[in-house]
PDB file of C-alpha atoms in Angstrom:
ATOM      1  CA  UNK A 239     279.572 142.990 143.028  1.00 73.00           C
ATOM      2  CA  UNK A 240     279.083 139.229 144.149  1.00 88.00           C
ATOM      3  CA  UNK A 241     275.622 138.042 144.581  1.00 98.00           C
ATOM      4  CA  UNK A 242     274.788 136.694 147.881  1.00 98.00           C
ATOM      5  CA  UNK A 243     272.794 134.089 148.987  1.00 98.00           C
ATOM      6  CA  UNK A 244     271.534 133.643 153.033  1.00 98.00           C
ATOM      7  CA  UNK A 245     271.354 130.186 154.060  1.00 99.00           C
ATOM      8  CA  UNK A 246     268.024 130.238 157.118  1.00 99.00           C
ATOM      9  CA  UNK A 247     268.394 127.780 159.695  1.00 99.00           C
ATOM     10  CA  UNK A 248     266.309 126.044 162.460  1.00 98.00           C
ATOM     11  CA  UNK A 249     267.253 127.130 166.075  1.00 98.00           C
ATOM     12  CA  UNK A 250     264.772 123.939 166.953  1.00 98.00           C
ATOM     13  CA  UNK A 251     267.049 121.237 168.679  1.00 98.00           C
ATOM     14  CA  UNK A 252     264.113 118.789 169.977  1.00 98.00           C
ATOM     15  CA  UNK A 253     262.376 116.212 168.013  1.00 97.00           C
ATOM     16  CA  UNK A 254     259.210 116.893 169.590  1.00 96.00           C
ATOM     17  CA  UNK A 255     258.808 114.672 172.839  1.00 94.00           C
ATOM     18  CA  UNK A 256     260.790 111.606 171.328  1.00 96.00           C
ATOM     19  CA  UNK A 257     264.207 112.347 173.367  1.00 96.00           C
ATOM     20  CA  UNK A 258     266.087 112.672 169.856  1.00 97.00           C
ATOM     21  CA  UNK A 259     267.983 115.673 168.438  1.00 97.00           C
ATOM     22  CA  UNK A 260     267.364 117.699 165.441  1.00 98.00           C
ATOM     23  CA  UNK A 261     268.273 120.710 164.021  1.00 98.00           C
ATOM     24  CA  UNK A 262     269.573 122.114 160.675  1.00 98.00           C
ATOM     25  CA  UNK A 263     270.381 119.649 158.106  1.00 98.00           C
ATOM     26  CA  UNK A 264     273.625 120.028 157.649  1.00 98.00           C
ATOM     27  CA  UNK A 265     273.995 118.095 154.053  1.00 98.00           C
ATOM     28  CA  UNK A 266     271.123 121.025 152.444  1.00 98.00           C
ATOM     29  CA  UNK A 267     273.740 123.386 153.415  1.00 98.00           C
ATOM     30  CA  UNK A 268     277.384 121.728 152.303  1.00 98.00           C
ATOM     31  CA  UNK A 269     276.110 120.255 149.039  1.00 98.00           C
ATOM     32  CA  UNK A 270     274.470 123.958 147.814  1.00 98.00           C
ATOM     33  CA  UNK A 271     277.057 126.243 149.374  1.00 98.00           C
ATOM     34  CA  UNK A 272     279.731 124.310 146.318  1.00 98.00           C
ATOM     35  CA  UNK A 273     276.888 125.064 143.816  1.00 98.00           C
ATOM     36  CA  UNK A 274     276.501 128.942 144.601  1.00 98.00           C
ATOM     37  CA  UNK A 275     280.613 129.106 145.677  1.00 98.00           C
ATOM     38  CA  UNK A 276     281.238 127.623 141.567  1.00 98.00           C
ATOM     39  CA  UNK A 277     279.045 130.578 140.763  1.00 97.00           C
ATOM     40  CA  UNK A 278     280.743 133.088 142.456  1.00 97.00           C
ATOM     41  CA  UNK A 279     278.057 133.877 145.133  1.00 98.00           C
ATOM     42  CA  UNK A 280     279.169 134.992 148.494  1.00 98.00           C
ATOM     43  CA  UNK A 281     277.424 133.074 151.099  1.00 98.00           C
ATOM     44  CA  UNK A 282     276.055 134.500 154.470  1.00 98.00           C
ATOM     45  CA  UNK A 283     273.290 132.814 157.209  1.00 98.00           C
ATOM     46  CA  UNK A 284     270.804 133.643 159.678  1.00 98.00           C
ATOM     47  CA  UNK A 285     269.079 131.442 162.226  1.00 98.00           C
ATOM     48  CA  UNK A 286     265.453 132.105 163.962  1.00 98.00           C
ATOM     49  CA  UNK A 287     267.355 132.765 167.704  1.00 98.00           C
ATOM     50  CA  UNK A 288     270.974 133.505 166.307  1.00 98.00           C
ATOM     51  CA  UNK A 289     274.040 131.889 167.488  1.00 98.00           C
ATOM     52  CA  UNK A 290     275.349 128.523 166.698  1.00 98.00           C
ATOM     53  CA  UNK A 291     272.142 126.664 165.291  1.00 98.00           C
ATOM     54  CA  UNK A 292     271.720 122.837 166.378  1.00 98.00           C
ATOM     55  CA  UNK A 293     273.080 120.681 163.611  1.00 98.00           C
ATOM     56  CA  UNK A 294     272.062 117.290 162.076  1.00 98.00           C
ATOM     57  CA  UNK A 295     272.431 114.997 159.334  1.00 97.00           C
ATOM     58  CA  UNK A 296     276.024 114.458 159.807  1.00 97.00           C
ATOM     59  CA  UNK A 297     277.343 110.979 157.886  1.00 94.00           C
ATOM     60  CA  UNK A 298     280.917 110.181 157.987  1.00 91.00           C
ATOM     61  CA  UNK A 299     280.622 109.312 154.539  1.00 95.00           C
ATOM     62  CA  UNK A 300     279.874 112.583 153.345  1.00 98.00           C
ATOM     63  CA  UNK A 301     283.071 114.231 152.030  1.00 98.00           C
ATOM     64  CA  UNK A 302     281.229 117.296 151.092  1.00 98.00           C
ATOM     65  CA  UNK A 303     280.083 117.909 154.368  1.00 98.00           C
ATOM     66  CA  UNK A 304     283.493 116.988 156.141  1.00 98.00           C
ATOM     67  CA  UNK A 305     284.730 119.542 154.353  1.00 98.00           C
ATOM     68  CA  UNK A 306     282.652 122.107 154.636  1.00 98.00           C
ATOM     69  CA  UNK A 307     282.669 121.371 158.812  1.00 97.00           C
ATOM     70  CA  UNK A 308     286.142 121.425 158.409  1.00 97.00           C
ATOM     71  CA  UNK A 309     286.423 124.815 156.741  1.00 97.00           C
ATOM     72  CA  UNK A 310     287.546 127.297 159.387  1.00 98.00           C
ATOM     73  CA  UNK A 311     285.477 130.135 157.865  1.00 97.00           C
ATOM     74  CA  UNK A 312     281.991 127.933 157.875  1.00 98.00           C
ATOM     75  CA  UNK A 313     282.617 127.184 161.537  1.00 97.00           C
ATOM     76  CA  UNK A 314     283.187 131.356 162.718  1.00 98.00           C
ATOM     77  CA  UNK A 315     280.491 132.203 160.605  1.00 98.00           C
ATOM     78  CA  UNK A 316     277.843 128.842 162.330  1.00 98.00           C
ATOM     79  CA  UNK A 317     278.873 130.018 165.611  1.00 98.00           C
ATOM     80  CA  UNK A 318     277.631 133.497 165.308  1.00 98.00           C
ATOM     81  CA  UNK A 319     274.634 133.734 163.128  1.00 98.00           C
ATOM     82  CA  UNK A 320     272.456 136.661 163.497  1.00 98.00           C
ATOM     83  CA  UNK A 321     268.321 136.317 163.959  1.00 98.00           C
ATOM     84  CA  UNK A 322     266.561 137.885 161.087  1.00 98.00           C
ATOM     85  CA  UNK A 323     265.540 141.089 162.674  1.00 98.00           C
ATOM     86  CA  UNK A 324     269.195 142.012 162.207  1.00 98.00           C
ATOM     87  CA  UNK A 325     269.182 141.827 158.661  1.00 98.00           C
ATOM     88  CA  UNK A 326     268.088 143.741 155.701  1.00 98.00           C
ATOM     89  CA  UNK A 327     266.757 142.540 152.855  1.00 98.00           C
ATOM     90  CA  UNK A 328     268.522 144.548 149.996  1.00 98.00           C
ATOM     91  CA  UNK A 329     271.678 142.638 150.914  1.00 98.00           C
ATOM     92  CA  UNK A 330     270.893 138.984 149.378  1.00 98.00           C
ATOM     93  CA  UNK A 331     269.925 138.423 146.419  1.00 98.00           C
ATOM     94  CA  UNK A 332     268.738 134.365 146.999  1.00 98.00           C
ATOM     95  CA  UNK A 333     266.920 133.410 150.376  1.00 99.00           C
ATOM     96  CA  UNK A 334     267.881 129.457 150.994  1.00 99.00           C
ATOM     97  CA  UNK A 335     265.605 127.489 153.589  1.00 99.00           C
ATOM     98  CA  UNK A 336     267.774 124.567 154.366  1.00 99.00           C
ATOM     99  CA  UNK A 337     265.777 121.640 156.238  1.00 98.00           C
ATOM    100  CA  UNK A 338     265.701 119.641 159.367  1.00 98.00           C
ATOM    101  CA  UNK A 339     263.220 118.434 161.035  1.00 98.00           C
ATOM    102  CA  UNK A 340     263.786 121.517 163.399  1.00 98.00           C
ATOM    103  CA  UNK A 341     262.567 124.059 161.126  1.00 98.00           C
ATOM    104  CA  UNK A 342     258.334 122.527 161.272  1.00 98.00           C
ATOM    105  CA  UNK A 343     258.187 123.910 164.855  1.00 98.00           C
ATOM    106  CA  UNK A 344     259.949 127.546 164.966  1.00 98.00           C
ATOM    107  CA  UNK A 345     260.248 128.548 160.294  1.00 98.00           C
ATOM    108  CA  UNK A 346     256.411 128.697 160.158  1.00 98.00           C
ATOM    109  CA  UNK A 347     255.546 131.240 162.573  1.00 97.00           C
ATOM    110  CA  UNK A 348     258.744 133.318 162.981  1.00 98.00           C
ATOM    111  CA  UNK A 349     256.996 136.642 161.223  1.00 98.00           C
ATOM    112  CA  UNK A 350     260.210 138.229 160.972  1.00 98.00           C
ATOM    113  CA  UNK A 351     262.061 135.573 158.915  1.00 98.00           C
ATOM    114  CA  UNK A 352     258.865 135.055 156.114  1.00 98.00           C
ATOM    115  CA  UNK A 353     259.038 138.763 156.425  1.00 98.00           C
ATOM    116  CA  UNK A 354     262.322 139.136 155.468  1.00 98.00           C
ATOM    117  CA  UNK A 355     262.052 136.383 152.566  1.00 98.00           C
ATOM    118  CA  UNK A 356     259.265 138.145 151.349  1.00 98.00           C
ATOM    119  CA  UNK A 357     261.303 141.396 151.247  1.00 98.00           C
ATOM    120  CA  UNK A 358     263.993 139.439 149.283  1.00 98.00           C
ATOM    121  CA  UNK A 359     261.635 138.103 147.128  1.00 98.00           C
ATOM    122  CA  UNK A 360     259.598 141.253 146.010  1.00 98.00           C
ATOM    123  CA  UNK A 361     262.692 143.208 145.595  1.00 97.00           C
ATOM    124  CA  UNK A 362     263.697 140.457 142.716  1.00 98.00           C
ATOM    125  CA  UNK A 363     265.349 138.139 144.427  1.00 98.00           C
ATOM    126  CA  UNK A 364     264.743 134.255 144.962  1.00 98.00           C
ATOM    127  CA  UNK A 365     263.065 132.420 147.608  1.00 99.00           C
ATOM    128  CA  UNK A 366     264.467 128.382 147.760  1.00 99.00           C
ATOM    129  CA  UNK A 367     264.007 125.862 149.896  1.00 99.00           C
ATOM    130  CA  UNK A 368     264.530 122.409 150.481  1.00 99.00           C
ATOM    131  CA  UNK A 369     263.097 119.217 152.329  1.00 98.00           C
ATOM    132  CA  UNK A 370     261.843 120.719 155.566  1.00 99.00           C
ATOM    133  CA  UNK A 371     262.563 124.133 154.965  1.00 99.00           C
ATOM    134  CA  UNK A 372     259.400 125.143 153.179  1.00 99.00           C
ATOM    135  CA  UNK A 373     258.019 124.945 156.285  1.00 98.00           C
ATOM    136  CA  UNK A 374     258.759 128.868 156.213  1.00 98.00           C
ATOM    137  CA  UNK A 375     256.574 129.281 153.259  1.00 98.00           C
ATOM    138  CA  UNK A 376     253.167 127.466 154.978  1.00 98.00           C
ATOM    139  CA  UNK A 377     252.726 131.384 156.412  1.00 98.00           C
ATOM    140  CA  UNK A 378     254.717 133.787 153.808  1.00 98.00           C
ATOM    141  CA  UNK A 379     252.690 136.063 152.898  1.00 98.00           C
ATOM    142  CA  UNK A 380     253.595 138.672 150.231  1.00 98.00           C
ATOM    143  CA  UNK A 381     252.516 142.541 150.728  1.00 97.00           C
ATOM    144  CA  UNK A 382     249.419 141.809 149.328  1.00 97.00           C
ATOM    145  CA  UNK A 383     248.453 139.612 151.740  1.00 97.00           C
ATOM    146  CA  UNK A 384     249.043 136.625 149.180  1.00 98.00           C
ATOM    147  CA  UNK A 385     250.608 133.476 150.449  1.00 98.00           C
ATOM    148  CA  UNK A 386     253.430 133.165 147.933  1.00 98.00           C
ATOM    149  CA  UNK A 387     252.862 129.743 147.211  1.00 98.00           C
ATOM    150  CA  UNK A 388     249.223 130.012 146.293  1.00 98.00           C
ATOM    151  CA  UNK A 389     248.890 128.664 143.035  1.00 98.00           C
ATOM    152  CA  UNK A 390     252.926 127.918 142.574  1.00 98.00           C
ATOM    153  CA  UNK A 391     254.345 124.330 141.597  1.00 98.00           C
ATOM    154  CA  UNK A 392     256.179 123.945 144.856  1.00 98.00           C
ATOM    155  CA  UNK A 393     257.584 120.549 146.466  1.00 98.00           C
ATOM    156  CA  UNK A 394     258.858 119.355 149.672  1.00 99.00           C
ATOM    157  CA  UNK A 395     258.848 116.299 152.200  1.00 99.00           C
ATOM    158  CA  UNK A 396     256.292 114.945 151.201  1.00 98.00           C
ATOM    159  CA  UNK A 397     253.656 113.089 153.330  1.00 98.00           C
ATOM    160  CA  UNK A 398     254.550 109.597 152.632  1.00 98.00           C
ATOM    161  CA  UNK A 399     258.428 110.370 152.820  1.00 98.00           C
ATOM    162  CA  UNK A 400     257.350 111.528 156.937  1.00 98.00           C
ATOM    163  CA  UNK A 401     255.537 108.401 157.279  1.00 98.00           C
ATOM    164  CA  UNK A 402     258.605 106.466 155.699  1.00 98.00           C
ATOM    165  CA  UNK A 403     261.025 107.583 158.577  1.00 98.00           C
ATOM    166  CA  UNK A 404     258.485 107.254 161.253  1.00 98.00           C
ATOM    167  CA  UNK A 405     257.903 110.827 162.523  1.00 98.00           C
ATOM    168  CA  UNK A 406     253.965 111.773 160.650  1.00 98.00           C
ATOM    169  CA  UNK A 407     253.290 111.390 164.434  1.00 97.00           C
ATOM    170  CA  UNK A 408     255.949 113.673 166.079  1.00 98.00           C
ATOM    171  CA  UNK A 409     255.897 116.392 163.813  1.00 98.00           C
ATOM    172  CA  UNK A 410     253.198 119.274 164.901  1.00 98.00           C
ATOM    173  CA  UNK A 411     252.071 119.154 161.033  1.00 98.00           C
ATOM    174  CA  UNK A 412     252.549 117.371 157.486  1.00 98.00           C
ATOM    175  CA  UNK A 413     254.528 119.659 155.150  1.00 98.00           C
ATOM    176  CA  UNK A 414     252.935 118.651 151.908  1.00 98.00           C
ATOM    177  CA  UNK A 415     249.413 119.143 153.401  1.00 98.00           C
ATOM    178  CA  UNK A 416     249.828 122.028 154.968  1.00 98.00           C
ATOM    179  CA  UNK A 417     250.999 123.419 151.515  1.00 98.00           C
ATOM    180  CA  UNK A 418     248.486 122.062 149.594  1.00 98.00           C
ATOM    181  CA  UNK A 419     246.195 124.202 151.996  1.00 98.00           C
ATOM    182  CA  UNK A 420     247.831 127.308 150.944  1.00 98.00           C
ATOM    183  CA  UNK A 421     247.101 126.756 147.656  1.00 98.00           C
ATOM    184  CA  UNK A 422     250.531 125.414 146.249  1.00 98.00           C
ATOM    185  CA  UNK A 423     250.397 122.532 143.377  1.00 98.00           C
ATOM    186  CA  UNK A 424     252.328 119.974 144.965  1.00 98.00           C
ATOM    187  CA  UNK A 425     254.552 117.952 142.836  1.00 98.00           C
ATOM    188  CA  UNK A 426     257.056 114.907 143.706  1.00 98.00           C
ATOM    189  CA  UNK A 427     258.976 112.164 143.116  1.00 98.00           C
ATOM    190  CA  UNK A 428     258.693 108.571 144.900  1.00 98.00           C
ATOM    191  CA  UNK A 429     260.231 108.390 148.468  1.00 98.00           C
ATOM    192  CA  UNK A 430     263.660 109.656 148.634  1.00 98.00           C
ATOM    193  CA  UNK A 431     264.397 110.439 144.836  1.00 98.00           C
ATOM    194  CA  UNK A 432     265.451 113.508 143.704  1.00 98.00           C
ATOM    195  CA  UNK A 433     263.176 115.913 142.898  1.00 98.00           C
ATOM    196  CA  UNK A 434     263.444 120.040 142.590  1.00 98.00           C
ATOM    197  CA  UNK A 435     260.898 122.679 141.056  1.00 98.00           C
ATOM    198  CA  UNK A 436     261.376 126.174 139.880  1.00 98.00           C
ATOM    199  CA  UNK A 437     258.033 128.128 139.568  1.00 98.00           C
ATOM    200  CA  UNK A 438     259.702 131.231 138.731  1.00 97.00           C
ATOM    201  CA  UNK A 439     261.909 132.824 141.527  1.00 98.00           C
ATOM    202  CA  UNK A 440     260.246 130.315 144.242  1.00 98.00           C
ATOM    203  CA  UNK A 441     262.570 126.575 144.024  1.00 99.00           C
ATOM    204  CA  UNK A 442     261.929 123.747 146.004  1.00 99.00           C
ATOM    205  CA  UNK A 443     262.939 120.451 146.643  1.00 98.00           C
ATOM    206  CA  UNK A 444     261.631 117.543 148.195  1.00 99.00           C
ATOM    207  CA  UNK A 445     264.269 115.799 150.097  1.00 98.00           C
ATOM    208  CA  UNK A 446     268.313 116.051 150.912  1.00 98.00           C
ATOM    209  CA  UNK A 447     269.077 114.306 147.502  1.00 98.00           C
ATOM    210  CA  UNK A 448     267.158 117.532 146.015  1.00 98.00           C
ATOM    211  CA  UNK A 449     269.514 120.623 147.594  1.00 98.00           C
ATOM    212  CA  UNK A 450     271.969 120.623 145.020  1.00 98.00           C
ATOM    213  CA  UNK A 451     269.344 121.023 141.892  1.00 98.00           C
ATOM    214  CA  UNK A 452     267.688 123.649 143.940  1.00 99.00           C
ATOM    215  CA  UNK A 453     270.882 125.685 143.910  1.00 99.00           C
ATOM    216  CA  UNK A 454     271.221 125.330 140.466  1.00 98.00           C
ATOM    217  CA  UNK A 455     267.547 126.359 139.837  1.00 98.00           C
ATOM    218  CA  UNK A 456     268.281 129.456 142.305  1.00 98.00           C
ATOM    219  CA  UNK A 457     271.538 130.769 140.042  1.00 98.00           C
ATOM    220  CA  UNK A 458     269.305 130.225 136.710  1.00 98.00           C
ATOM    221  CA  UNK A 459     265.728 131.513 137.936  1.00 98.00           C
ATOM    222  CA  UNK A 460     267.630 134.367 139.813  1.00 98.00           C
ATOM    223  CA  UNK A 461     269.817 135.162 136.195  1.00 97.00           C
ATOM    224  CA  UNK A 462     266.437 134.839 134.198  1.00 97.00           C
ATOM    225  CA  UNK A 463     264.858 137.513 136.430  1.00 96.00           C
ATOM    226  CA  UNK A 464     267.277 139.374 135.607  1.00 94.00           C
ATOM    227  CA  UNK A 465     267.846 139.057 132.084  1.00 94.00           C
ATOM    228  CA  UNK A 466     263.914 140.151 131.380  1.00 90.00           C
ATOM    229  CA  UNK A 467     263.993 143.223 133.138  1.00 83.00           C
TER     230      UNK A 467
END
């Protein structure tokens, strides 16, 4: 049987009062989705409100994601994600928090999402994320009451990287801090460099140059697990 890995996107379309769009970003999707695909995972997704999630992050130069918005079977399966609550947990074996500015106002406090991660995760499986998308761990708590990253190497946007593109302001928290408050060891790279971080089966990366090396830390951290039992 084929692992399986569920990509969770943002529903979150507004960038906060500045009249711009946000939403998914679509890049932390294409670039991992040829990672797990090359190692034979099937691929499945789920989005806070369900439906088609709002996308961004779209560059014409991108030939990975032109392709992978071009591939009939990503488009059904965008257009009809279900919401979390619709899921169960014993059928994925890697949870994947793709990024987008979208997921700091509706990944943190959607319990049934960080529920359903934590379920993945405490069943054996991994918990990744990228960019913006451990935003869902600020509030994952395990069934201990633990916050999963508390005392965990973890990375993500980090602080200056918001700053960089303008938005410290607009965003209704900063990622790194807000992780640091948790308890995670926060690690990075300068602006914009890649940078990923496995801390057993909870990867992270920092930015949208990270998503691929956070895929390939899922497949080996998620194999490792494994391989001790």
């Amino acid at each position: 049987m084929a692992n399986t890995v569920l990509f969770a996107l943002t529903s979150h379309g507004e960038l906060g009062d500045t009249g711009r769009s946000t939403g998914f970003y679509v890049p932390e999707v294409a670039h991992p989705a040829v990672v797990f695909r090359r190692e034979g995972f099937d691929i499945a997704y789920v989005s806070v409100q369900g439906g088609r999630p709002p996308q961004d992050g779209v560059k014409p130069d991108d030939t990975v994601v032109a392709q992978y918005l071009a591939d009939p079977a990503n488009q059904a399966a965008l257009a009809a994600t279900p919401r979390p609550e619709e899921l169960r947990a014993e059928d994925y074996d890697v949870i994947f928090f793709a990024g987008g500015h979208g997921t700091m106002w509706d990944f943190p406090d959607n319990a049934e999402l960080t529920g359903l991660a934590a379920a993945i995760y405490e069943r054996g499986g991994v918990v990744a994320a990228v960019c913006h998308g451990p935003a869902a761990l600020v509030n994952l708590r395990l069934s201990d009451g633990s916050y999963l990253v508390e005392g965990r190497e973890v990375s993500s946007f980090t602080d200056e990287e918001e700053a960089a593109v303008g938005l410290a302001e607009t965003v209704p928290f900063l990622l790194e801090t807000a992780l640091v408050e948790r308890g995670a060891k926060h690690t990075k790279a300068p602006n914009f460099t890649p940078h990923a971080v496995a801390d057993g089966r909870l990867v992270t990366g920092q930015n949208p140059a990270s998503a691929a090396r956070v895929a390939e830390l899922a497949v080996r951290q998620l194999a490792a697990a494994r391989e001790s039992r």
